[in-house]
Coordinates of C-alpha atoms and ligand atoms in Angstrom, one line a residue:
M1 CA 55.0 -0.4 -242.2
K2 CA 52.1 1.5 -240.7
P3 CA 48.6 0.0 -241.3
W4 CA 47.5 2.8 -243.5
E5 CA 50.6 2.5 -245.7
H6 CA 49.8 -1.2 -246.3
F7 CA 46.2 -0.3 -247.0
T8 CA 47.1 2.4 -249.4
S9 CA 49.6 0.3 -251.3
R10 CA 47.1 -2.6 -251.6
R11 CA 44.3 -0.3 -252.7
S12 CA 46.4 1.4 -255.3
F13 CA 47.6 -1.9 -256.7
L14 CA 44.0 -3.0 -257.0
F15 CA 43.0 0.2 -258.6
T16 CA 45.8 0.1 -261.1
G17 CA 45.0 -3.5 -262.0
L18 CA 41.4 -2.7 -262.7
A19 CA 42.3 0.4 -264.7
V20 CA 44.6 -1.6 -266.9
G21 CA 42.4 -4.6 -267.3
A22 CA 39.0 -3.0 -267.8
G23 CA 39.7 0.4 -269.2
A24 CA 37.2 2.8 -268.0
V25 CA 35.8 1.3 -264.8
G26 CA 32.5 2.4 -263.4
A27 CA 32.2 3.2 -259.8
G28 CA 29.8 0.3 -259.1
L29 CA 32.2 -2.3 -260.6
F30 CA 35.1 -0.9 -258.6
E31 CA 33.1 -1.2 -255.3
N32 CA 32.1 -4.8 -256.2
E33 CA 35.7 -5.7 -256.9
V34 CA 36.8 -4.2 -253.6
S35 CA 34.1 -6.1 -251.5
A36 CA 34.9 -9.3 -253.3
F37 CA 38.6 -8.8 -252.4
A38 CA 37.6 -8.1 -248.8
D39 CA 35.5 -11.3 -248.6
A40 CA 38.2 -13.5 -250.0
N41 CA 40.6 -11.9 -247.5
S42 CA 38.3 -12.3 -244.5
S43 CA 38.1 -16.1 -245.0
G44 CA 41.7 -16.4 -243.9
L45 CA 43.9 -14.9 -241.1
T46 CA 46.1 -12.0 -241.7
P47 CA 49.8 -12.5 -241.0
G48 CA 49.3 -10.3 -237.9
D49 CA 46.4 -12.5 -236.6
A50 CA 48.6 -15.6 -237.0
A51 CA 51.5 -13.9 -235.3
I52 CA 49.4 -12.9 -232.3
L53 CA 47.9 -16.4 -232.0
R54 CA 51.3 -18.0 -232.3
F55 CA 52.6 -15.8 -229.5
L56 CA 49.6 -16.7 -227.3
A57 CA 50.1 -20.4 -228.1
A58 CA 53.7 -20.1 -226.9
A59 CA 52.7 -18.2 -223.7
E60 CA 50.0 -20.9 -223.0
I61 CA 52.5 -23.7 -223.6
L62 CA 54.8 -22.1 -221.0
E63 CA 51.9 -21.5 -218.6
T64 CA 50.9 -25.2 -219.0
D65 CA 54.4 -26.3 -218.1
L66 CA 54.5 -24.4 -214.9
W67 CA 51.0 -25.3 -213.9
Q68 CA 51.7 -28.9 -214.5
Q69 CA 54.6 -28.8 -212.1
Y70 CA 52.3 -27.2 -209.5
N71 CA 49.7 -29.9 -210.1
E72 CA 52.1 -32.8 -209.8
L73 CA 53.0 -31.7 -206.2
G74 CA 50.0 -29.7 -205.0
G75 CA 47.0 -30.5 -207.1
I76 CA 44.9 -33.4 -208.0
Q77 CA 46.3 -36.1 -210.4
D78 CA 43.6 -37.7 -212.5
N79 CA 42.8 -38.5 -216.1
E80 CA 42.1 -34.8 -216.8
V81 CA 45.6 -33.7 -215.6
L82 CA 48.1 -36.6 -215.8
G83 CA 51.5 -36.8 -214.3
G84 CA 52.9 -36.8 -210.8
S85 CA 51.6 -38.4 -207.6
G86 CA 51.3 -35.5 -205.3
S87 CA 53.1 -34.3 -202.2
A88 CA 50.9 -34.6 -199.1
P89 CA 52.9 -32.1 -197.0
F90 CA 53.1 -29.5 -199.8
T91 CA 49.4 -30.0 -200.6
A92 CA 48.5 -29.5 -196.9
A93 CA 50.7 -26.3 -196.8
L94 CA 48.8 -24.9 -199.8
Q95 CA 45.5 -25.8 -198.2
V96 CA 46.3 -23.4 -195.4
L97 CA 45.4 -20.7 -198.1
D98 CA 42.1 -22.5 -199.0
S99 CA 41.0 -26.1 -198.4
D100 CA 40.2 -26.4 -202.1
M101 CA 43.6 -25.3 -203.4
D102 CA 44.3 -28.7 -204.9
Q103 CA 41.1 -28.6 -206.9
Y104 CA 41.8 -25.0 -208.1
I105 CA 45.4 -25.9 -209.1
H106 CA 44.1 -28.9 -211.1
D107 CA 41.4 -26.9 -212.9
N108 CA 43.8 -24.0 -213.7
T109 CA 46.2 -26.6 -215.1
E110 CA 43.6 -28.3 -217.3
D111 CA 42.5 -24.9 -218.6
E112 CA 46.0 -24.0 -219.7
F113 CA 46.3 -27.3 -221.6
T114 CA 43.1 -26.5 -223.5
H115 CA 44.3 -23.0 -224.3
F116 CA 47.4 -23.9 -226.2
T117 CA 45.9 -27.0 -227.7
F118 CA 42.9 -25.0 -229.0
I119 CA 45.0 -22.1 -230.4
N120 CA 47.4 -24.5 -232.2
A121 CA 44.5 -26.5 -233.6
Y122 CA 42.9 -23.3 -234.8
L123 CA 46.1 -22.1 -236.5
A124 CA 46.5 -25.5 -238.2
S125 CA 42.9 -25.3 -239.4
K126 CA 43.8 -22.1 -241.2
G127 CA 46.9 -23.5 -242.7
K128 CA 49.2 -21.5 -240.4
E129 CA 52.3 -22.5 -238.6
T130 CA 51.8 -23.8 -235.1
V131 CA 54.1 -23.6 -232.0
N132 CA 56.0 -26.4 -230.5
L133 CA 58.6 -25.8 -227.7
D134 CA 59.4 -29.4 -227.0
R135 CA 63.1 -29.0 -227.9
F136 CA 63.5 -26.7 -224.9
R137 CA 62.0 -29.2 -222.4
T138 CA 65.4 -29.5 -220.7
L139 CA 65.1 -27.9 -217.3
P140 CA 65.2 -30.3 -214.3
S141 CA 62.2 -31.4 -212.4
S142 CA 61.8 -31.1 -208.6
K143 CA 63.4 -34.0 -206.8
A144 CA 60.7 -34.0 -204.2
T145 CA 58.5 -37.1 -203.9
G146 CA 55.5 -36.7 -206.1
A147 CA 57.0 -34.9 -209.1
Q148 CA 57.5 -36.6 -212.5
Q149 CA 61.1 -36.8 -213.6
I150 CA 60.9 -35.2 -217.0
G151 CA 62.4 -32.2 -218.8
R152 CA 60.7 -28.8 -218.1
L153 CA 60.3 -25.6 -220.0
T154 CA 60.0 -23.5 -216.8
N155 CA 61.9 -23.2 -213.5
L156 CA 59.8 -22.8 -210.4
M157 CA 62.7 -23.1 -208.0
Q158 CA 64.4 -19.7 -208.3
L159 CA 61.5 -17.2 -208.6
T160 CA 61.5 -13.5 -208.1
V161 CA 57.8 -12.7 -207.8
D162 CA 56.6 -9.2 -208.6
T163 CA 53.7 -8.7 -206.1
S164 CA 52.8 -5.2 -207.2
W165 CA 49.6 -6.5 -208.9
W166 CA 48.2 -6.5 -205.4
T167 CA 48.4 -2.7 -205.0
R168 CA 47.8 -2.0 -208.7
Y169 CA 44.3 -3.4 -208.5
R170 CA 43.7 -1.7 -205.2
S171 CA 44.8 1.8 -206.3
R172 CA 42.1 4.4 -207.0
T173 CA 44.4 7.0 -208.5
K174 CA 47.0 5.1 -210.5
N175 CA 47.2 3.0 -213.7
P176 CA 50.3 1.4 -215.1
D177 CA 49.3 2.6 -218.6
F178 CA 50.0 6.1 -217.3
G179 CA 53.5 5.1 -216.2
D180 CA 52.5 4.8 -212.6
T181 CA 54.4 2.3 -210.3
F182 CA 53.0 0.3 -207.4
A183 CA 54.2 -0.9 -204.0
Q184 CA 55.0 -4.6 -203.4
A185 CA 52.7 -6.6 -201.2
V186 CA 55.5 -8.9 -200.3
P187 CA 58.7 -6.9 -200.8
G188 CA 60.9 -9.8 -200.0
L189 CA 59.6 -11.9 -202.8
S190 CA 60.3 -9.2 -205.4
S191 CA 64.1 -9.4 -204.8
G192 CA 66.1 -12.6 -204.4
Q193 CA 65.2 -16.0 -205.6
F194 CA 62.8 -18.4 -203.9
P195 CA 61.3 -21.8 -204.6
A196 CA 57.6 -22.0 -205.3
I197 CA 57.6 -25.8 -205.1
P198 CA 59.7 -28.0 -202.8
R199 CA 63.0 -28.6 -204.7
D200 CA 63.5 -32.0 -202.9
D201 CA 62.1 -33.6 -199.7
G202 CA 64.6 -31.5 -197.7
D203 CA 62.3 -28.6 -198.4
L204 CA 59.3 -30.3 -196.6
S205 CA 60.6 -29.0 -193.2
P206 CA 60.9 -27.0 -191.0
K207 CA 57.2 -26.1 -191.1
D208 CA 57.5 -22.4 -191.7
H209 CA 59.9 -23.0 -194.6
L210 CA 57.4 -25.3 -196.3
Q211 CA 54.6 -22.8 -195.6
A212 CA 56.8 -20.0 -197.1
I213 CA 57.1 -22.1 -200.3
A214 CA 53.3 -22.6 -200.4
N215 CA 52.8 -18.8 -199.8
T216 CA 55.3 -18.1 -202.6
A217 CA 53.3 -20.3 -204.9
G218 CA 50.1 -18.6 -203.8
F219 CA 51.4 -15.2 -204.8
H220 CA 53.0 -16.6 -208.0
F221 CA 49.6 -18.1 -209.1
A222 CA 48.1 -14.6 -209.1
F223 CA 51.1 -13.1 -210.7
I224 CA 50.9 -15.5 -213.7
E225 CA 47.1 -15.1 -214.1
Q226 CA 47.0 -11.3 -213.8
G227 CA 49.5 -11.4 -216.7
G228 CA 47.1 -13.3 -218.9
T229 CA 44.3 -11.0 -217.7
S230 CA 46.2 -8.1 -219.3
L231 CA 47.8 -9.8 -222.3
Y232 CA 44.6 -10.9 -224.0
P233 CA 42.8 -7.5 -224.0
S234 CA 46.1 -5.8 -224.9
L235 CA 46.6 -8.0 -228.0
A236 CA 42.9 -8.1 -229.0
Q237 CA 43.1 -4.4 -230.0
R238 CA 45.3 -5.4 -232.9
V239 CA 43.6 -8.5 -234.4
T240 CA 41.7 -8.3 -237.7
H241 CA 39.6 -11.5 -238.2
P242 CA 36.3 -11.4 -236.1
E243 CA 36.9 -15.0 -235.2
V244 CA 40.4 -14.3 -233.8
L245 CA 38.9 -11.4 -231.8
R246 CA 36.3 -13.9 -230.5
I247 CA 39.0 -16.3 -229.5
L248 CA 40.9 -13.6 -227.6
L249 CA 37.8 -12.3 -226.0
S250 CA 36.8 -15.8 -224.9
I251 CA 40.1 -17.0 -223.5
G252 CA 41.2 -13.8 -221.9
P253 CA 38.4 -13.5 -219.3
T254 CA 39.1 -17.1 -218.1
E255 CA 42.6 -15.9 -217.2
T256 CA 40.8 -13.2 -215.2
Q257 CA 38.6 -15.8 -213.5
H258 CA 41.8 -17.5 -212.5
F259 CA 43.4 -14.3 -211.2
Q260 CA 40.4 -13.4 -209.2
T261 CA 40.4 -16.7 -207.4
W262 CA 44.2 -16.6 -206.8
Q263 CA 44.3 -13.1 -205.4
D264 CA 41.6 -14.0 -202.9
K265 CA 43.7 -17.1 -201.8
A266 CA 47.0 -15.1 -201.7
G267 CA 45.3 -12.9 -199.1
N268 CA 45.0 -16.0 -196.8
A269 CA 48.8 -16.7 -196.9
P270 CA 49.8 -16.7 -193.2
P271 CA 52.3 -14.0 -192.1
L272 CA 55.6 -15.6 -191.3
T273 CA 59.4 -15.5 -191.7
D274 CA 61.1 -18.4 -193.5
P275 CA 63.7 -19.6 -190.9
T276 CA 66.0 -20.8 -193.7
N277 CA 66.4 -17.6 -195.7
G278 CA 64.6 -14.8 -193.8
L279 CA 61.9 -14.3 -196.5
V280 CA 59.1 -12.3 -194.8
F281 CA 55.4 -12.6 -195.6
P282 CA 53.9 -9.5 -193.9
A283 CA 50.6 -9.2 -192.1
L284 CA 48.9 -7.2 -194.9
N285 CA 46.0 -5.9 -192.8
S286 CA 48.3 -4.3 -190.2
T287 CA 50.7 -1.3 -190.2
P288 CA 52.9 -0.5 -192.0
F289 CA 50.7 -2.3 -194.5
G290 CA 46.9 -2.2 -194.2
G291 CA 44.5 0.4 -195.6
E292 CA 42.9 0.3 -199.0
D293 CA 46.1 -0.5 -200.8
F294 CA 46.8 -3.7 -198.9
Q295 CA 43.5 -4.9 -197.2
T296 CA 43.2 -8.6 -198.0
N297 CA 39.5 -8.7 -198.7
L298 CA 39.5 -5.9 -201.3
I299 CA 39.6 -8.4 -204.1
M300 CA 37.3 -6.6 -206.5
P301 CA 39.3 -4.1 -208.6
E302 CA 39.1 -0.5 -207.3
P303 CA 38.0 1.9 -210.0
T304 CA 40.9 4.0 -211.3
V305 CA 41.9 6.4 -214.0
F306 CA 41.5 5.0 -217.6
L307 CA 42.5 6.4 -221.0
N308 CA 42.6 10.0 -219.8
R309 CA 42.6 11.5 -216.3
K310 CA 39.8 13.8 -217.5
F311 CA 37.3 10.9 -217.5
P312 CA 35.6 9.7 -214.3
V313 CA 37.4 6.7 -212.7
C314 CA 36.4 3.2 -214.0
S315 CA 36.8 -0.3 -212.7
I316 CA 39.0 -1.9 -215.3
I317 CA 41.7 -4.5 -216.2
R318 CA 45.1 -2.8 -216.0
P319 CA 47.3 -2.5 -218.0
T320 CA 45.8 -2.9 -221.4
E321 CA 48.2 -0.8 -223.5
T322 CA 48.6 -2.7 -226.8
H323 CA 51.9 -1.2 -227.9
G324 CA 54.7 -3.7 -227.1
A325 CA 52.3 -5.9 -225.1
A326 CA 53.8 -9.3 -226.2
M327 CA 57.4 -8.2 -225.5
G328 CA 56.3 -6.8 -222.2
A329 CA 54.9 -10.3 -221.2
V330 CA 58.2 -11.9 -222.2
K331 CA 60.2 -9.4 -220.1
A332 CA 57.9 -10.0 -217.1
L333 CA 58.1 -13.8 -217.3
T334 CA 61.9 -13.6 -217.8
A335 CA 62.3 -11.3 -214.8
N336 CA 60.2 -13.7 -212.8
G337 CA 63.1 -16.3 -213.2
L338 CA 60.8 -18.8 -214.9
F339 CA 63.4 -19.4 -217.7
I340 CA 66.6 -19.6 -215.6
G341 CA 68.6 -22.3 -217.3
Q342 CA 67.2 -21.9 -220.8
P343 CA 69.7 -21.4 -223.6
P344 CA 70.0 -18.3 -225.8
A345 CA 68.1 -20.0 -228.6
F346 CA 65.0 -20.2 -226.3
F347 CA 65.0 -16.5 -225.6
A348 CA 65.7 -15.7 -229.3
L349 CA 62.6 -17.7 -230.3
L350 CA 60.5 -16.1 -227.7
H351 CA 61.7 -12.7 -228.8
D352 CA 60.9 -13.4 -232.4
L353 CA 57.4 -14.6 -231.6
A354 CA 56.8 -11.5 -229.5
E355 CA 58.3 -9.1 -232.0
A356 CA 56.0 -10.6 -234.8
A357 CA 53.0 -10.3 -232.5
D358 CA 53.8 -6.7 -231.6
A359 CA 54.3 -5.8 -235.3
A360 CA 50.7 -6.9 -236.0
R361 CA 48.2 -4.2 -236.7
H362 CA 44.5 -4.3 -237.1
G363 CA 43.9 -4.9 -240.8
S364 CA 47.3 -6.4 -241.7
Ligands
LIG401 FE1 46.0 -19.6 -220.3
LIG402 FE1 46.4 -18.7 -217.2

């Protein structure tokens, strides 16, 4: 149902009810009744608001699960982010990208915990169904020293990482919302399957293999967070309740803060070839790479076309198309290999949540 159809049918029902109950109704009374109805309605969430929040809660639970795995091996384990005991060799390989990587991984992980916990608590406070994916925590943990041995929702050991976000944010002429496509920064990562954490202690050597795993993680961090950076503004366009809009506008930009940090760090990934599988991390500042589309310190978004090519270019988040945004996120995460090993029921649930979120319309 289109939003205007819903609106029309609700209004006509109201109008009919008044006409029957009160006979000749003055214009003033009708207006009062309408605003009373609107006030009562605005104290709760629309079904669309709840569906969008539920999809976001699911996405945040999945994000938390993958970040927790990174933190156990490459972050800081403390009372803010429990679990794991760290892998000194993997932590050191990550620190080649930035000496503070362990702190950033810890803080990103903590943020994701708070995102899903808050959204679920907010849904519950409004009497709405919350999201729990615990029955799908069945995927294996890394066997490397430092990882907890518990069931996982996500698989970080067979990733295919789309690195086109790199050139997408550096392009001055293209926008994915116009159907434009973008070159990969690390073409090798975008085909094939690669671990982003050591699968076991055998992955801790040789040196360039472990560094390739850390580099993969570095590009994956930014891939995940650019997704959140687009998802929140894309879905915000279809919420109704001002407080739900506030939630999306307040969480979304923290995803962007994460992305901005991670794309800076990914640029520090040392060029190398993994001797075990041939995965190449190219020198992004040299030919055939280099130039504005690859230069590693161009971490501020380049302005590009927005809404219509007739407008002057604008520095913006991209994409932000709202149509099908939730299902688009599911497809991107699935193509990333994060859910390899999950049963059909997992994908069915994720699709249902995304479909409901994408059916939401402002006002319904
Ligand atoms: Fe998040
Ligand atoms: Fe995130």
